[in-house]
Short mmCIF file of C-alpha atoms in Angstrom, two decimals:
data_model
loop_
_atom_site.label_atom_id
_atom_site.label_comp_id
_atom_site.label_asym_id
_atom_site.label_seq_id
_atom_site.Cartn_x
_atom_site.Cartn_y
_atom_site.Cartn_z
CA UNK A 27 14.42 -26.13 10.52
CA UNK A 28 12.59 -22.71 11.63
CA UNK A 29 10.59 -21.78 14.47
CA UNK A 30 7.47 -21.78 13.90
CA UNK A 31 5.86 -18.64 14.19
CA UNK A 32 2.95 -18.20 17.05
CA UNK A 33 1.07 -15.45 17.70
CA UNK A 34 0.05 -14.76 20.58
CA UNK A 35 -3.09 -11.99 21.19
CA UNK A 36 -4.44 -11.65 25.29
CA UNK A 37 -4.93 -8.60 27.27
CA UNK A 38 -4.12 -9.56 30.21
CA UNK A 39 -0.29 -8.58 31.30
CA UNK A 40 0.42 -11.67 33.53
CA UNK A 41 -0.73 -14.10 31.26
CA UNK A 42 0.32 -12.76 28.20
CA UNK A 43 3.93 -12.84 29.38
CA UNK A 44 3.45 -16.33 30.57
CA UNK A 45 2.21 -17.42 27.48
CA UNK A 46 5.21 -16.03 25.98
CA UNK A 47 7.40 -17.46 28.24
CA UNK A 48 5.87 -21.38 28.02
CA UNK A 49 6.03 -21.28 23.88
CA UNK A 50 9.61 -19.52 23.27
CA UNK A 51 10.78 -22.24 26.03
CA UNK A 52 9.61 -24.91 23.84
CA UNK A 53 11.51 -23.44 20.54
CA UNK A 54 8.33 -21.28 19.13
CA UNK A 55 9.35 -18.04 17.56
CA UNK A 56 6.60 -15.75 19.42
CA UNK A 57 5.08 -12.24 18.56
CA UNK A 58 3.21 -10.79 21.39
CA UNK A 59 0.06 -8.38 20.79
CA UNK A 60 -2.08 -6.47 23.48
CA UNK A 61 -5.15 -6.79 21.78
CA UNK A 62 -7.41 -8.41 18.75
CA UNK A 63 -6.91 -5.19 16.58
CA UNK A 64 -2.88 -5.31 17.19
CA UNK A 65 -3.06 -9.00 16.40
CA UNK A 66 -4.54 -8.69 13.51
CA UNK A 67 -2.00 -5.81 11.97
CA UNK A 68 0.60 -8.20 13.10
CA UNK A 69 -0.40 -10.95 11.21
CA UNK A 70 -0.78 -8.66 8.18
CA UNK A 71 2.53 -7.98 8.66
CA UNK A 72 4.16 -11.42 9.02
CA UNK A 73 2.08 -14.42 9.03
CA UNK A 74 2.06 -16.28 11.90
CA UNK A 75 1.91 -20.42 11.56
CA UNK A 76 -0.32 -20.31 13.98
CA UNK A 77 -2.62 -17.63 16.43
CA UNK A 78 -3.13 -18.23 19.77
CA UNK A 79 -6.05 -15.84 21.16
CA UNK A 80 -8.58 -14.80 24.35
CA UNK A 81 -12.08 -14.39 23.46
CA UNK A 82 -12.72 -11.44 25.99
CA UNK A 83 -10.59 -8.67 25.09
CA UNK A 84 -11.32 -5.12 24.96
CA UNK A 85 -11.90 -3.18 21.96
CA UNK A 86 -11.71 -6.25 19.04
CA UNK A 87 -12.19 -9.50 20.89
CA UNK A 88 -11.19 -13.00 19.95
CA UNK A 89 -14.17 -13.59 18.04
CA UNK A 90 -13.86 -11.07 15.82
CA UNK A 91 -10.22 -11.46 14.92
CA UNK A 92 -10.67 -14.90 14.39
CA UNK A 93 -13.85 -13.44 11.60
CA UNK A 94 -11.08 -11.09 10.39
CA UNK A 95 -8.86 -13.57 10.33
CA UNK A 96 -10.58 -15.97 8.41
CA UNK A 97 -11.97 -13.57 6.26
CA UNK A 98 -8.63 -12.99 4.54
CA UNK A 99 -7.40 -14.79 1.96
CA UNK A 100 -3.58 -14.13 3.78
CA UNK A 101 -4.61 -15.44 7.18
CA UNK A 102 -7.26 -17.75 6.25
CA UNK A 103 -5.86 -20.91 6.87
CA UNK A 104 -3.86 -20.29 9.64
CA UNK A 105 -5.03 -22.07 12.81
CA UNK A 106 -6.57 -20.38 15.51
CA UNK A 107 -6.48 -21.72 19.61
CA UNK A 108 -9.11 -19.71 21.61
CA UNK A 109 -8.40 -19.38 25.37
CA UNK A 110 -11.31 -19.02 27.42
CA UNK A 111 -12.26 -18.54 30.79
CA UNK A 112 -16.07 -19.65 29.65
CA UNK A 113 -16.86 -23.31 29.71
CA UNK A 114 -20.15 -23.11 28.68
CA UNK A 115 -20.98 -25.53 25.35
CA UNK A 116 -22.14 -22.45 23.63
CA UNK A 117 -19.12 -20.36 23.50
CA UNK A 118 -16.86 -23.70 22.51
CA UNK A 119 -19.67 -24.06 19.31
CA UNK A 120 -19.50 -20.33 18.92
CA UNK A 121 -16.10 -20.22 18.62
CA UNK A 122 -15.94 -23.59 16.29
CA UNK A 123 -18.49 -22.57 14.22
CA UNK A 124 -16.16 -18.96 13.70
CA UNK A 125 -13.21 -21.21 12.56
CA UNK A 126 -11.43 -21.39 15.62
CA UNK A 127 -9.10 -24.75 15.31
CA UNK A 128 -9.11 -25.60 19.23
CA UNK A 129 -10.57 -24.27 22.26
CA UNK A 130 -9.01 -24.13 25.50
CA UNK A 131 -10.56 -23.67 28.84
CA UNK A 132 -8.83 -20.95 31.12
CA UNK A 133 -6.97 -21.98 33.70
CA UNK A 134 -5.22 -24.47 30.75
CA UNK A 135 -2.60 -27.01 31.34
CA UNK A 136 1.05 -26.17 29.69
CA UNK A 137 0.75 -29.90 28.84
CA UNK A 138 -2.54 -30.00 26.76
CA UNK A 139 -2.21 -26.27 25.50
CA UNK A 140 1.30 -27.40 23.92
CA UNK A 141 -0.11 -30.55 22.63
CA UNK A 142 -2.87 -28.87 20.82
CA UNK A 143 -0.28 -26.77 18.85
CA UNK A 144 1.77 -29.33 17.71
CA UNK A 145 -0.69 -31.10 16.31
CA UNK A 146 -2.18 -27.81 15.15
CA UNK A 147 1.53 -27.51 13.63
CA UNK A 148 2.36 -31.26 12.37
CA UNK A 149 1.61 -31.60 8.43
CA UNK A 150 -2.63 -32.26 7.84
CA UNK A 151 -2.28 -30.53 11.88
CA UNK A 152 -5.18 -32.10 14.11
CA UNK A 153 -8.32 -29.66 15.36
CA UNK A 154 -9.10 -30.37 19.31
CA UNK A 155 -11.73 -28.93 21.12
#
């Protein structure tokens, strides 16, 4: 059976590394991008099974890549985590009502970030907020 395929899109060095680190551990084949506008040429080149993405990037943030995302009939049904340092019911309902599959509160647990994938991942894959 294949990897699957997780992309991963956070500006931040540290955690972008560690996010890395924590999926390829658990078997996922990862792509790392810098940015929302890298991301998003990534996954135009090789469509991920699933995109893992901050909100507050630089440049094109999480919320727009996840429009971009969903706006394109390639990348349209792929899910999408958001990672958030914002708690605030309004930026989960935001991000929901963008298309984002799950949202995850910054600092997140390895534990409940890598359950919400697999189920993003399993066949009729759950959505968790």
């Amino acid at each position: 059976m294949t990897a699957a395929h997780i992309l991963v899109a956070e500006d931040e060095p540290d955690i972008r590394a560690n996010l890395g680190r924590l999926l390829r551990l658990e078997g996922f084949d990862v792509s790392l991008a810098a940015s929302g506008a890298q991301a998003l040429q990534m996954a135009h080149t090789r469509r991920p099974d699933l995109v893992l993405t901050d909100l507050m990037m630089p440049g094109m943030d999480g919320r727009r890549l996840l429009r971009a995302l969903r706006g394109d009939p390639r990348t349209a049904g792929v899910p999408v985590v958001c990672l958030s340092a914002r708690v605030e019911a309004a930026d989960m309902q935001g991000a929901v009502a963008a298309g984002a599959s799950a949202y995850i509160t910054k600092p997140y647990q390895s534990a409940t970030l890598l359950a919400c994938i697999r189920g993003l991942l399993a066949p009729g894959g759950v959505t968790e907020t």
